[in-house]
Short mmCIF file of C-alpha atoms in Angstrom, two decimals:
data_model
loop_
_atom_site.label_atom_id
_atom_site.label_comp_id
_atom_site.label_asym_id
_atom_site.label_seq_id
_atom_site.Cartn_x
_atom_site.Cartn_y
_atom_site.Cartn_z
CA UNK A 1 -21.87 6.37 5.03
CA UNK A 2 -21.34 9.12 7.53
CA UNK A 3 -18.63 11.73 7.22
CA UNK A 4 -17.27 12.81 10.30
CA UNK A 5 -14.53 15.34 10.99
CA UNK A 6 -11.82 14.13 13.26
CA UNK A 7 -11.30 17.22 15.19
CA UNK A 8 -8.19 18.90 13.88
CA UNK A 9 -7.11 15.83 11.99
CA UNK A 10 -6.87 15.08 7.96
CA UNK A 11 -8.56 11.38 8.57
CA UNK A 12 -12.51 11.55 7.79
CA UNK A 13 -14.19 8.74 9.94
CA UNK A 14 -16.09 6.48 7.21
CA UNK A 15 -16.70 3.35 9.69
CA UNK A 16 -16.16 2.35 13.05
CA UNK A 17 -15.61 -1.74 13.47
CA UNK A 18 -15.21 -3.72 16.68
CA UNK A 19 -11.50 -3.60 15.74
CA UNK A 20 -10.59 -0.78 13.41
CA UNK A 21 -11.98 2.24 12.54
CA UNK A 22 -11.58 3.21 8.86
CA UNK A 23 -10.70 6.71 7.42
CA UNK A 24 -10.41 8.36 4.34
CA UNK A 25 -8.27 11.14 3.60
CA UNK A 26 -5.15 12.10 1.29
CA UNK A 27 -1.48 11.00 2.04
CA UNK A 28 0.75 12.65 -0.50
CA UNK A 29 -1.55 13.25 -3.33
CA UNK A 30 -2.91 9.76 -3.16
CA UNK A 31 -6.91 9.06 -2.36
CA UNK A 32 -6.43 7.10 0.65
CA UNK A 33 -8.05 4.46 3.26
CA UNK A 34 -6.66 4.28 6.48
CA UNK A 35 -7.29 1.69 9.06
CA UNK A 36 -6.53 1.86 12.24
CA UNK A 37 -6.69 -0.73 14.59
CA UNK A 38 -7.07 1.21 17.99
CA UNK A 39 -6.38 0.75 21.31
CA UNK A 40 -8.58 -1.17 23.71
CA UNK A 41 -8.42 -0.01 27.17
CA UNK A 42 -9.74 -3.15 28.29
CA UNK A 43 -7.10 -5.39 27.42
CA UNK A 44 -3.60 -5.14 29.33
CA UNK A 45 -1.21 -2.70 27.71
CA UNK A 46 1.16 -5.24 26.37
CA UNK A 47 -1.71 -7.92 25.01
CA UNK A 48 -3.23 -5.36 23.44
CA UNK A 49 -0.06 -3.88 21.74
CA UNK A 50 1.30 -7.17 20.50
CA UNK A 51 -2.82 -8.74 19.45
CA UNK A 52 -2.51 -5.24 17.53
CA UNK A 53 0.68 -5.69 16.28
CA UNK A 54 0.11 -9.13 14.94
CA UNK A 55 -3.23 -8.98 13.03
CA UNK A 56 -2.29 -5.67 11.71
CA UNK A 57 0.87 -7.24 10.18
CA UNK A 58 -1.08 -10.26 9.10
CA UNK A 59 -3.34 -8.41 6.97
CA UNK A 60 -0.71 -6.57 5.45
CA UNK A 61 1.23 -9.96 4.28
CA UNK A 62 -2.25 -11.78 3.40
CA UNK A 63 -2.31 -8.75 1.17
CA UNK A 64 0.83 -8.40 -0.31
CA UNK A 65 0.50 -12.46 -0.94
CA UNK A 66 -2.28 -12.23 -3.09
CA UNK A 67 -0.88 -9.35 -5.06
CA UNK A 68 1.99 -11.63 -5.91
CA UNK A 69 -0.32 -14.10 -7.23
CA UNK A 70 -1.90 -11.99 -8.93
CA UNK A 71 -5.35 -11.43 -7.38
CA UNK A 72 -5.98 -7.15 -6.86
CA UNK A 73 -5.55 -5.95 -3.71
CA UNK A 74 -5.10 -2.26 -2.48
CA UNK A 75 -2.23 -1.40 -2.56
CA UNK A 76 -0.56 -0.27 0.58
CA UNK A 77 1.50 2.92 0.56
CA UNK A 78 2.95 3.21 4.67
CA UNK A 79 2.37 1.09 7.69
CA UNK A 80 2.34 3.30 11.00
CA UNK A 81 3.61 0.97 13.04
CA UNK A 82 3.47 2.88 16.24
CA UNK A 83 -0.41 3.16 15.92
CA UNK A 84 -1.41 0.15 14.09
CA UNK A 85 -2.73 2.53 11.01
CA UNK A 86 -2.63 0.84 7.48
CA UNK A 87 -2.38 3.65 4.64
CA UNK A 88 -3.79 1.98 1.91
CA UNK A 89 -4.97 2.93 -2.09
CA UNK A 90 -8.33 4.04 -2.26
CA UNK A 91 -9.87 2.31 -5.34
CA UNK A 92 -11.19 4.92 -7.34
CA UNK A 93 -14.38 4.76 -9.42
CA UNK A 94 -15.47 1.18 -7.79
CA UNK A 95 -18.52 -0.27 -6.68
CA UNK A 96 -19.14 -3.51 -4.05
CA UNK A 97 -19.73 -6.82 -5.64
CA UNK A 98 -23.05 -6.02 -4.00
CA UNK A 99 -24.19 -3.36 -5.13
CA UNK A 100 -23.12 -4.83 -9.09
CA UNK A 101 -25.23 -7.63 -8.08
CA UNK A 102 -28.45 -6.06 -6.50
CA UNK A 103 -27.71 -3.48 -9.72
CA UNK A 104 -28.36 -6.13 -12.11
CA UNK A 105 -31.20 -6.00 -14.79
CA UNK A 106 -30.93 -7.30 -18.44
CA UNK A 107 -29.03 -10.08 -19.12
CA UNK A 108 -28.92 -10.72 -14.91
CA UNK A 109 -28.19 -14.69 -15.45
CA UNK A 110 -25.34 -14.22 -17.97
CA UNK A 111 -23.54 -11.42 -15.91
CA UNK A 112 -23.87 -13.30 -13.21
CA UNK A 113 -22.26 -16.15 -14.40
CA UNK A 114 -19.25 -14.43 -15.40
CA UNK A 115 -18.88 -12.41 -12.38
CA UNK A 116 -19.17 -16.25 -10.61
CA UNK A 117 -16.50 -17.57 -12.51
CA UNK A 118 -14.20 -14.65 -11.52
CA UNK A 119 -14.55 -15.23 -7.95
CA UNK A 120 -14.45 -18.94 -8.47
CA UNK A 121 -11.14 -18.49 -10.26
CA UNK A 122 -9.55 -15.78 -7.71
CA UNK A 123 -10.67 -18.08 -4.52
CA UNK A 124 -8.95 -20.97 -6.15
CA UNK A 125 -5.91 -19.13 -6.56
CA UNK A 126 -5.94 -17.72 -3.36
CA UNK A 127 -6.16 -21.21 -1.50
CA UNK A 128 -3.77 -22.26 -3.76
CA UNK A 129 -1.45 -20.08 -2.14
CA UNK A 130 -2.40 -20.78 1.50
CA UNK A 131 -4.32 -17.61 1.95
CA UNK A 132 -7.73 -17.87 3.75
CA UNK A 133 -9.67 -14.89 3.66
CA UNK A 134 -11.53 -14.92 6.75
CA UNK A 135 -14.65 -12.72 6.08
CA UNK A 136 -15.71 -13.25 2.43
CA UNK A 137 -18.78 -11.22 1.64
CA UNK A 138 -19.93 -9.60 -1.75
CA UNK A 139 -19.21 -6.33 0.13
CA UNK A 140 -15.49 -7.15 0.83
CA UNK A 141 -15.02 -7.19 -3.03
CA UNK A 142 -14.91 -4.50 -5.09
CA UNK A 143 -15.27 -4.10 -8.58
CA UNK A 144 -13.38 -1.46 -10.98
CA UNK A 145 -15.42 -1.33 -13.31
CA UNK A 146 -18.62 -2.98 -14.22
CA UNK A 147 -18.40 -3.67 -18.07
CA UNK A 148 -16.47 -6.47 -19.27
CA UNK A 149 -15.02 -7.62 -16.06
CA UNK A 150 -12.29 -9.30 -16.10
CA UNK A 151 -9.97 -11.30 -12.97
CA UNK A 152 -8.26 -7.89 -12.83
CA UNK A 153 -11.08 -5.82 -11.89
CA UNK A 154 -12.31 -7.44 -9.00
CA UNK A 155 -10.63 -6.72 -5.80
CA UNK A 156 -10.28 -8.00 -2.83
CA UNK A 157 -10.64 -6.34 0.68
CA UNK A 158 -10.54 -6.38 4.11
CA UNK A 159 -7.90 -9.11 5.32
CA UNK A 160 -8.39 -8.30 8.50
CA UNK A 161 -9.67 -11.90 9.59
CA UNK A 162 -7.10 -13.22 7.31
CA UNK A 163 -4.40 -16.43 8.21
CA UNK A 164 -2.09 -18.56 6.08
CA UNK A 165 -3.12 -21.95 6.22
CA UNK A 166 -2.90 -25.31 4.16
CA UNK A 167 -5.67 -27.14 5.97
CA UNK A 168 -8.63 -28.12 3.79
CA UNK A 169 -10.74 -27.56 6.54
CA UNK A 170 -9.74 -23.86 6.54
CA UNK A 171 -10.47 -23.22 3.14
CA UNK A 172 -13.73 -25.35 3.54
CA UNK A 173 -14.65 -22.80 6.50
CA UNK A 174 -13.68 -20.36 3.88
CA UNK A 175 -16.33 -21.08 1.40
CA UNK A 176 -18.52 -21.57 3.81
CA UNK A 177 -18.81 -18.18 4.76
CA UNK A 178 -18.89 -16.94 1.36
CA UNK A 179 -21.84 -18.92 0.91
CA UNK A 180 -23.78 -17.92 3.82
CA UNK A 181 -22.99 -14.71 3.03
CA UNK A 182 -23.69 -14.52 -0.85
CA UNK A 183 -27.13 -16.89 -0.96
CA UNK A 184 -28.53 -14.89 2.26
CA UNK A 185 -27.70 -11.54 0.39
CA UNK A 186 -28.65 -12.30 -2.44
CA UNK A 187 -31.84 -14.10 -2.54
CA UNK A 188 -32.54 -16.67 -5.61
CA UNK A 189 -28.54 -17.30 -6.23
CA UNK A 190 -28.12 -20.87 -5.94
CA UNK A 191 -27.30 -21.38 -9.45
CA UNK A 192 -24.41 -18.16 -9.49
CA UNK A 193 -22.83 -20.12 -6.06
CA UNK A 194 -22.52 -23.11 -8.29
CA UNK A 195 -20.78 -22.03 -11.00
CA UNK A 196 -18.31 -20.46 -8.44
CA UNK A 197 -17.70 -23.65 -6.83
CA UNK A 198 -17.36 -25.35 -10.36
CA UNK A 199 -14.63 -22.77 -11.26
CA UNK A 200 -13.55 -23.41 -7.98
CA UNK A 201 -12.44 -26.97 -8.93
CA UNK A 202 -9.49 -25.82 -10.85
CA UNK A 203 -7.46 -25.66 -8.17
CA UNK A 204 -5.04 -28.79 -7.25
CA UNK A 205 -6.57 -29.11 -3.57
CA UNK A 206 -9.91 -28.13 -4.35
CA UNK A 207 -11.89 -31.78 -4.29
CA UNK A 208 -10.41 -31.95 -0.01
CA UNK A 209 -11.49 -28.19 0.36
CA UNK A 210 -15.07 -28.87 -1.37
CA UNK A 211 -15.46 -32.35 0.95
CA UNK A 212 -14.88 -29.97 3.52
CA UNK A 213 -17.51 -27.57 2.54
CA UNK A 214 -19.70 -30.29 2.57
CA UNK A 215 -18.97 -30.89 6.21
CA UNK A 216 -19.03 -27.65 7.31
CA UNK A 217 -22.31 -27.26 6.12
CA UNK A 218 -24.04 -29.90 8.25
CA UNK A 219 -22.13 -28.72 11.56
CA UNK A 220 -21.69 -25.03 10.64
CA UNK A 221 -18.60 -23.35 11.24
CA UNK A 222 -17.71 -24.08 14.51
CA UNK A 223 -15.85 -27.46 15.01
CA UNK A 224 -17.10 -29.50 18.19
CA UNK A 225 -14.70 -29.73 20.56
CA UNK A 226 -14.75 -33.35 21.40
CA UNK A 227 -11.92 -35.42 21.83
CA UNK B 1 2.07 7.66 -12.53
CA UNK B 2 2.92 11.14 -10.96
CA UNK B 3 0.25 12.70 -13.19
CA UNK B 4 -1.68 12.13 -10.06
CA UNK B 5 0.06 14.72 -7.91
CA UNK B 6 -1.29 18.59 -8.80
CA UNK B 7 1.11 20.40 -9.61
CA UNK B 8 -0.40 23.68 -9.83
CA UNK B 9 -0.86 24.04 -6.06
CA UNK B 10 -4.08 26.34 -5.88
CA UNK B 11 -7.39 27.22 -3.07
CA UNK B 12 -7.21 25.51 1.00
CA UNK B 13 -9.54 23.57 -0.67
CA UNK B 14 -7.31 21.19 -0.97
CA UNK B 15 -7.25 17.91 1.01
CA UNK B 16 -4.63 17.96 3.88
CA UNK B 17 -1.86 15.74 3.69
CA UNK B 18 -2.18 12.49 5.83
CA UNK B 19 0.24 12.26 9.09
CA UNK B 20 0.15 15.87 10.35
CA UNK B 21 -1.73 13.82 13.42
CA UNK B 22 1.92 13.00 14.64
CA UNK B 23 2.88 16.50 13.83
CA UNK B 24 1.88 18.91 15.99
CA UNK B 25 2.58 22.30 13.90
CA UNK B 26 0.05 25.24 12.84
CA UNK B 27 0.83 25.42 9.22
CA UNK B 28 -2.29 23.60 7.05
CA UNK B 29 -0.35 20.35 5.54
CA UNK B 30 -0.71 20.82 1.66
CA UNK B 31 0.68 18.83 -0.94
CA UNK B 32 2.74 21.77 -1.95
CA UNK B 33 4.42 21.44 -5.60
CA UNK B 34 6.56 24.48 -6.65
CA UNK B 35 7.14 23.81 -10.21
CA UNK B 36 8.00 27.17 -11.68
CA UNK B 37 8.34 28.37 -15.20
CA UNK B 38 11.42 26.13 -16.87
CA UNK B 39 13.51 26.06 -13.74
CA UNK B 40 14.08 22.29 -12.41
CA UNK B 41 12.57 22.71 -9.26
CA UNK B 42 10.69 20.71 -7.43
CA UNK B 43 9.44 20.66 -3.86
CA UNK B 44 6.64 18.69 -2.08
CA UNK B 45 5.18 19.17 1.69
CA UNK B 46 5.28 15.57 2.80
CA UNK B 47 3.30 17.15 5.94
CA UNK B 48 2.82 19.42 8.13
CA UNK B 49 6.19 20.14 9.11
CA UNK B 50 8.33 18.63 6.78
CA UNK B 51 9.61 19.49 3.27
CA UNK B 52 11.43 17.09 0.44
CA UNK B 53 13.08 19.18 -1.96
CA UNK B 54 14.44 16.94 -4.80
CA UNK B 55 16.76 18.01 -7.68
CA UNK B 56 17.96 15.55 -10.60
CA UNK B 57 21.31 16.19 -12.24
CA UNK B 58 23.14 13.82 -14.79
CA UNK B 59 27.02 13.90 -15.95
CA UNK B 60 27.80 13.96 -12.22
CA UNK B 61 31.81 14.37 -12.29
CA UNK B 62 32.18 14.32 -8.78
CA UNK B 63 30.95 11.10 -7.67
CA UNK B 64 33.62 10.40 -4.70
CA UNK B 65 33.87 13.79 -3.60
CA UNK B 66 29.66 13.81 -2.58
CA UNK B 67 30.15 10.13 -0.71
CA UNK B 68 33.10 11.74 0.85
CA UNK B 69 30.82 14.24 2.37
CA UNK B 70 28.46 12.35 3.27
CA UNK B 71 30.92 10.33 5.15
CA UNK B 72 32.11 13.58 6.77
CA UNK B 73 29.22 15.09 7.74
CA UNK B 74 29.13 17.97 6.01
CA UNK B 75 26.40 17.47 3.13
CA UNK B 76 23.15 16.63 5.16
CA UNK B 77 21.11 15.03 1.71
CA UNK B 78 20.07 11.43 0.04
CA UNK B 79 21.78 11.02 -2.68
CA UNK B 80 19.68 8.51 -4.84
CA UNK B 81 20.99 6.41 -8.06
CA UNK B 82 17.86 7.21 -10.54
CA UNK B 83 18.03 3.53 -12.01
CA UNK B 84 15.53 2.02 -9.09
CA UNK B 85 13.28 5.22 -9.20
CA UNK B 86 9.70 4.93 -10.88
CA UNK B 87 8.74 7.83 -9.92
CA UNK B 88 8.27 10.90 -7.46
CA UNK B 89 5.54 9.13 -5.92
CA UNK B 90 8.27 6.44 -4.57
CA UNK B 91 10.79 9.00 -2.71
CA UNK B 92 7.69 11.02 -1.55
CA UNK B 93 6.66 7.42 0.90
CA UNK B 94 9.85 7.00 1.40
CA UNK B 95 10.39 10.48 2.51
CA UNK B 96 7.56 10.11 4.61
CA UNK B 97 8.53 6.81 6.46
CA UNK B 98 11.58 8.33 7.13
CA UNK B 99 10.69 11.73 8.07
CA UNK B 100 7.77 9.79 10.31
CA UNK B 101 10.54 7.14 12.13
CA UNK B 102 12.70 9.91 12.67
CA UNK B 103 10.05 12.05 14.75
CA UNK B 104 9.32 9.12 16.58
CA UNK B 105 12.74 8.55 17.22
CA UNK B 106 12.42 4.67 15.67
CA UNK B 107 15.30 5.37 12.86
CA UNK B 108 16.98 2.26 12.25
CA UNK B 109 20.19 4.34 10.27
CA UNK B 110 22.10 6.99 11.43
CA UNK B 111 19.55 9.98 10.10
CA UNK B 112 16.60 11.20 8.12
CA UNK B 113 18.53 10.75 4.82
CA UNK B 114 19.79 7.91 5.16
CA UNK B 115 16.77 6.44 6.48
CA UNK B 116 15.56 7.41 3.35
CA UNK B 117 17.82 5.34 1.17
CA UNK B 118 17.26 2.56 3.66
CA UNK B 119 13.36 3.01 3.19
CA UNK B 120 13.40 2.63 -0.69
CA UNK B 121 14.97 -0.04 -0.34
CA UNK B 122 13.01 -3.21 -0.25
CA UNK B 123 15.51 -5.24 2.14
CA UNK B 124 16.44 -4.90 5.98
CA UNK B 125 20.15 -5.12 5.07
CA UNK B 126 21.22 -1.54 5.34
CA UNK B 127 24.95 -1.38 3.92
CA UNK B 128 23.42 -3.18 0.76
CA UNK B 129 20.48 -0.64 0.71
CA UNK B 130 22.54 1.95 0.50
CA UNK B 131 25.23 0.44 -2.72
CA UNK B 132 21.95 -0.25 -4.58
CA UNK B 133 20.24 3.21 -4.13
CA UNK B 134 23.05 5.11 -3.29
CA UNK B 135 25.83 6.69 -5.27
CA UNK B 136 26.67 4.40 -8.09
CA UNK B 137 30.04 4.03 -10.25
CA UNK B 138 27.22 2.88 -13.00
CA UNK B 139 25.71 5.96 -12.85
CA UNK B 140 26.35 9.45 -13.38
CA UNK B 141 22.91 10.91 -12.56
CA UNK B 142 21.84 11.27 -9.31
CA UNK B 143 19.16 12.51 -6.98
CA UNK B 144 18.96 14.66 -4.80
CA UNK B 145 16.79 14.64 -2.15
CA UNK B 146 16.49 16.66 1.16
CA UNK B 147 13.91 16.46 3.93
CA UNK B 148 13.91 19.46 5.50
CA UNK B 149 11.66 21.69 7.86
CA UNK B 150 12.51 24.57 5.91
CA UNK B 151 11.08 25.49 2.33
CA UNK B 152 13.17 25.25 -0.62
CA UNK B 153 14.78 28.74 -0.51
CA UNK B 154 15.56 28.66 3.11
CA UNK B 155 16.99 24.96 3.17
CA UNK B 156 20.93 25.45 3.34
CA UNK B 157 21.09 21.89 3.47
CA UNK B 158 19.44 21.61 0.07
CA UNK B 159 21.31 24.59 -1.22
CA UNK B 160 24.21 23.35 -0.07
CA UNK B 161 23.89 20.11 -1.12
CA UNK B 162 23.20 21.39 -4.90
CA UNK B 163 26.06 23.05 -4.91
CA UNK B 164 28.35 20.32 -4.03
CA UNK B 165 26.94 18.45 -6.92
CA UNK B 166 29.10 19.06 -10.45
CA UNK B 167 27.12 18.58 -13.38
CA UNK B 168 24.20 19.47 -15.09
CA UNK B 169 20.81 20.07 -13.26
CA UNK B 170 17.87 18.93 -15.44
CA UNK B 171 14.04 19.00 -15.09
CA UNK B 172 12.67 16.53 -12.44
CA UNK B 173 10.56 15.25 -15.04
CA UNK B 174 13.09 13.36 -16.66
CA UNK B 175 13.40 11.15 -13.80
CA UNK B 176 11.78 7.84 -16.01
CA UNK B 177 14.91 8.62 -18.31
CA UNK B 178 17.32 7.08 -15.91
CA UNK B 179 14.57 3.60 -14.92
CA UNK B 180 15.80 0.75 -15.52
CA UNK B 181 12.54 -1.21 -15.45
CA UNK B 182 13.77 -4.67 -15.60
CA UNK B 183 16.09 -4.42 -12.26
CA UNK B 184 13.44 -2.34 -10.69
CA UNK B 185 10.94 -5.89 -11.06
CA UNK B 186 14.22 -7.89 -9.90
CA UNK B 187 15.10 -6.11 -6.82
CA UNK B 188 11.42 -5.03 -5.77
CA UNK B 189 10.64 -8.69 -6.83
CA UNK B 190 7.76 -7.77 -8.44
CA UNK B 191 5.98 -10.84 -10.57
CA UNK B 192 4.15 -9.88 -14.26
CA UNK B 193 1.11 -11.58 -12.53
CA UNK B 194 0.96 -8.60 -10.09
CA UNK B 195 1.66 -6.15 -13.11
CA UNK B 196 -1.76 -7.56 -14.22
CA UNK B 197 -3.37 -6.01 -11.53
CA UNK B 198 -1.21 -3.30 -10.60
CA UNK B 199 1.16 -0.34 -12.17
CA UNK B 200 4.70 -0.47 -11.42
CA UNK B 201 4.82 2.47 -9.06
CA UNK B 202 2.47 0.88 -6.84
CA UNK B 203 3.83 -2.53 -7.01
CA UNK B 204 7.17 -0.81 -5.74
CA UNK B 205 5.65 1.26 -2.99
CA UNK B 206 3.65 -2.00 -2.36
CA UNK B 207 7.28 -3.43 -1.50
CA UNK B 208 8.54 -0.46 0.38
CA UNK B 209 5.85 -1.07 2.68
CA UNK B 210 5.39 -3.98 3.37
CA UNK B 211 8.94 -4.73 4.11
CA UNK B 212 8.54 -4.71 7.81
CA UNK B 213 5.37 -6.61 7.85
#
């Protein structure tokens, strides 16, 4: 990743998105991420303050939502609300799901398998909370350490596409992704995605969401618009 | 928990401290902590133009006397009831927020320091925020905390607001003493699944922040 300097600033440019640019720095002592959802000058002044508004705040609850529940998210230490910046933890001494995965050697299968049933378990409690993700990827995870792993260790970023929503078709969309995602990534797979979906099926609404998946699958992720 | 924050402030090498952006000031933002030899001080650049000097004292005696001054006017300082504090790391974001809102002129209290109160407080009722972190009959100890563009031995605000304080100054350090853990998860409403994840300090400046979202 490139370090830039930001002029006379403190914030060191890591990535630029179509929507945020993220920076690392220090905010009171603290290792810190910062994303910033900037402005777009093609969008009228007041759409583009309140779309900025809005999805920045979303993230933030998606976030603090799963932290309730239990699943590890960064924790956020100051929302600038006047330019859309998140301050959030920077976790230390942690790799991308990934990176674990494309790290893997001895014992691959049975390491794999237990990393799968740890995101199986922390997407079932997720949707059982309402949350949808929105951009599940092996690189939107992050792992804390990479020896016994546990639910704790794995945490989850980026809410950025995030939404609450109790539709099974959501969630469905949800996995979806996450599939494309994790098979295309990681070549050879198929057997790690299943055991995630079998943990998956702890959850109370999981049988809809999977019927879903199944759905989704054959159409993609775009519903027609017909009727 | 604050084992994070240096305390032995050394070389510019230093990472700046985040926010000076808003700030437009010359000074280099440092996380400055003057901890020196026994005495109780303790003062922390929350960026590039502000200070937070915070002293802790305990057998307070003059409880009515320091809300009557605030009421007045003439002590310009938070002062914080130590039983919701985890740790410096919590009045340091709150500091910030406040010390941020106020600069942008968004302060939803009457000024910095009571802003600050407001901002450790994880509701958006601000008379309650203020009888849960302010002065308390419960409590004898208190904190006190002043946000000041001034360093610690030019703040008359903070020296003046030390001085109004009767009792016994003690080391900052002790500040865990006073915790009272259990109301601390009540009123942050923190669950024992987060705690899984999570420390407690975070989980409350978790709160803090996201209280607007």
């Amino acid at each position: 990743m490139d370090v830039e300097s930001e002029g006379s600033s403190a914030l060191r440019l890591i990535k630029q998105g179509a929507e945020a640019r993220i920076y690392a720095a220090d905010f009171l002592g603290r290792p810190t991420i910062v994303k910033e959802r900037f402005k777009k000058k093609f969008r009228h002044n007041v759409l583009d303050d309140k779309l900025r508004h809005k999805r920045t705040m979303q993230e933030v609850r998606s976030m603090h939502r799963c932290r309730k529940a239990g699943i590890a998210t960064p924790t956020v230490f100051f929302i600038d609300s006047n330019d859309y910046k998140i301050y959030m933890e920077e976790v230390q001494n942690s790799i991308t799901v990934r990176d674990y995965i494309n790290s893997l050697k001895e014992d691959k299968e049975s390491n794999l398998r237990k990393l799968a049933k740890i995101i199986g378990t922390i997407l079932a409690s997720m949707h059982n909370i309402q949350v949808i993700h929105g951009d599940l990827t092996t690189s939107n995870m992050l792992l804390k350490k990479t020896n016994d792993i546990e639910i704790a260790d794995l945490v989850l970023i980026d809410f950025g596409l995030s939404s609450i929503s109790s539709l099974a078709e959501d969630k469905g969309v949800d996995l979806y992704v996450l599939e494309r995602a994790f098979l295309s990534t990681h070549p050879n797979t198929e057997d790690a995605f299943k055991v995630i979906l079998d943990t998956y099926k702890t959850f109370k609404g999981s049988s809809e969401a999977l019927k879903k998946l199944d759905e989704v699958r054959l159409r993609g992720r775009k519903r027609t618009m017909v009727g | 928990m604050t084992s994070k924050i240096d305390v032995t402030m050394t070389s510019s090498s230093s990472p700046p401290v985040l926010g000076s952006e808003h700030l437009p000031t010359g000074t280099t933002p440092l996380p400055q902590w003057s901890a020196i030899g026994n005495s109780p001080r303790m003062s922390l650049k929350l960026n590039g133009k502000y200070w937070l000097h915070i002293a802790l004292f305990c057998q307070v005696t003059n409880l009515e006397e320091l809300k009557q001054g605030l009421i007045d006017n003439k002590i310009s300082a938070a002062f914080i009831n130590p039983a919701l504090i985890v740790g410096i790391f919590q009045l340091s974001v709150a500091a910030f927020k406040a010390a941020h809102l106020q600069d942008i002129n968004k302060m939803k209290t009457r000024n910095v320091h009571s802003e600050l109160l407001y901002s450790l407080s994880p509701s958006k009722n601000i008379a309650g925020s203020f009888k849960k972190f302010g002065l308390s009959n419960d409590s004898n100890a208190v904190i006190v905390a002043v946000i000041d563009t001034d360093s610690e031995e030019n703040s008359s605000k903070f020296q003046m607001a030390i001085q109004a304080v009767k009792g016994e100054r003690i080391g900052i350090e002790k500040i865990n003493d006073f915790s009272k853990y259990e109301d601390i998860k009540k009123i942050y409403s923190i669950t024992d699944a987060e705690l899984n994840t999570t420390d407690l300090v975070d989980a409350v400046v978790n709160k803090m922040a996201v209280k607007d979202a």
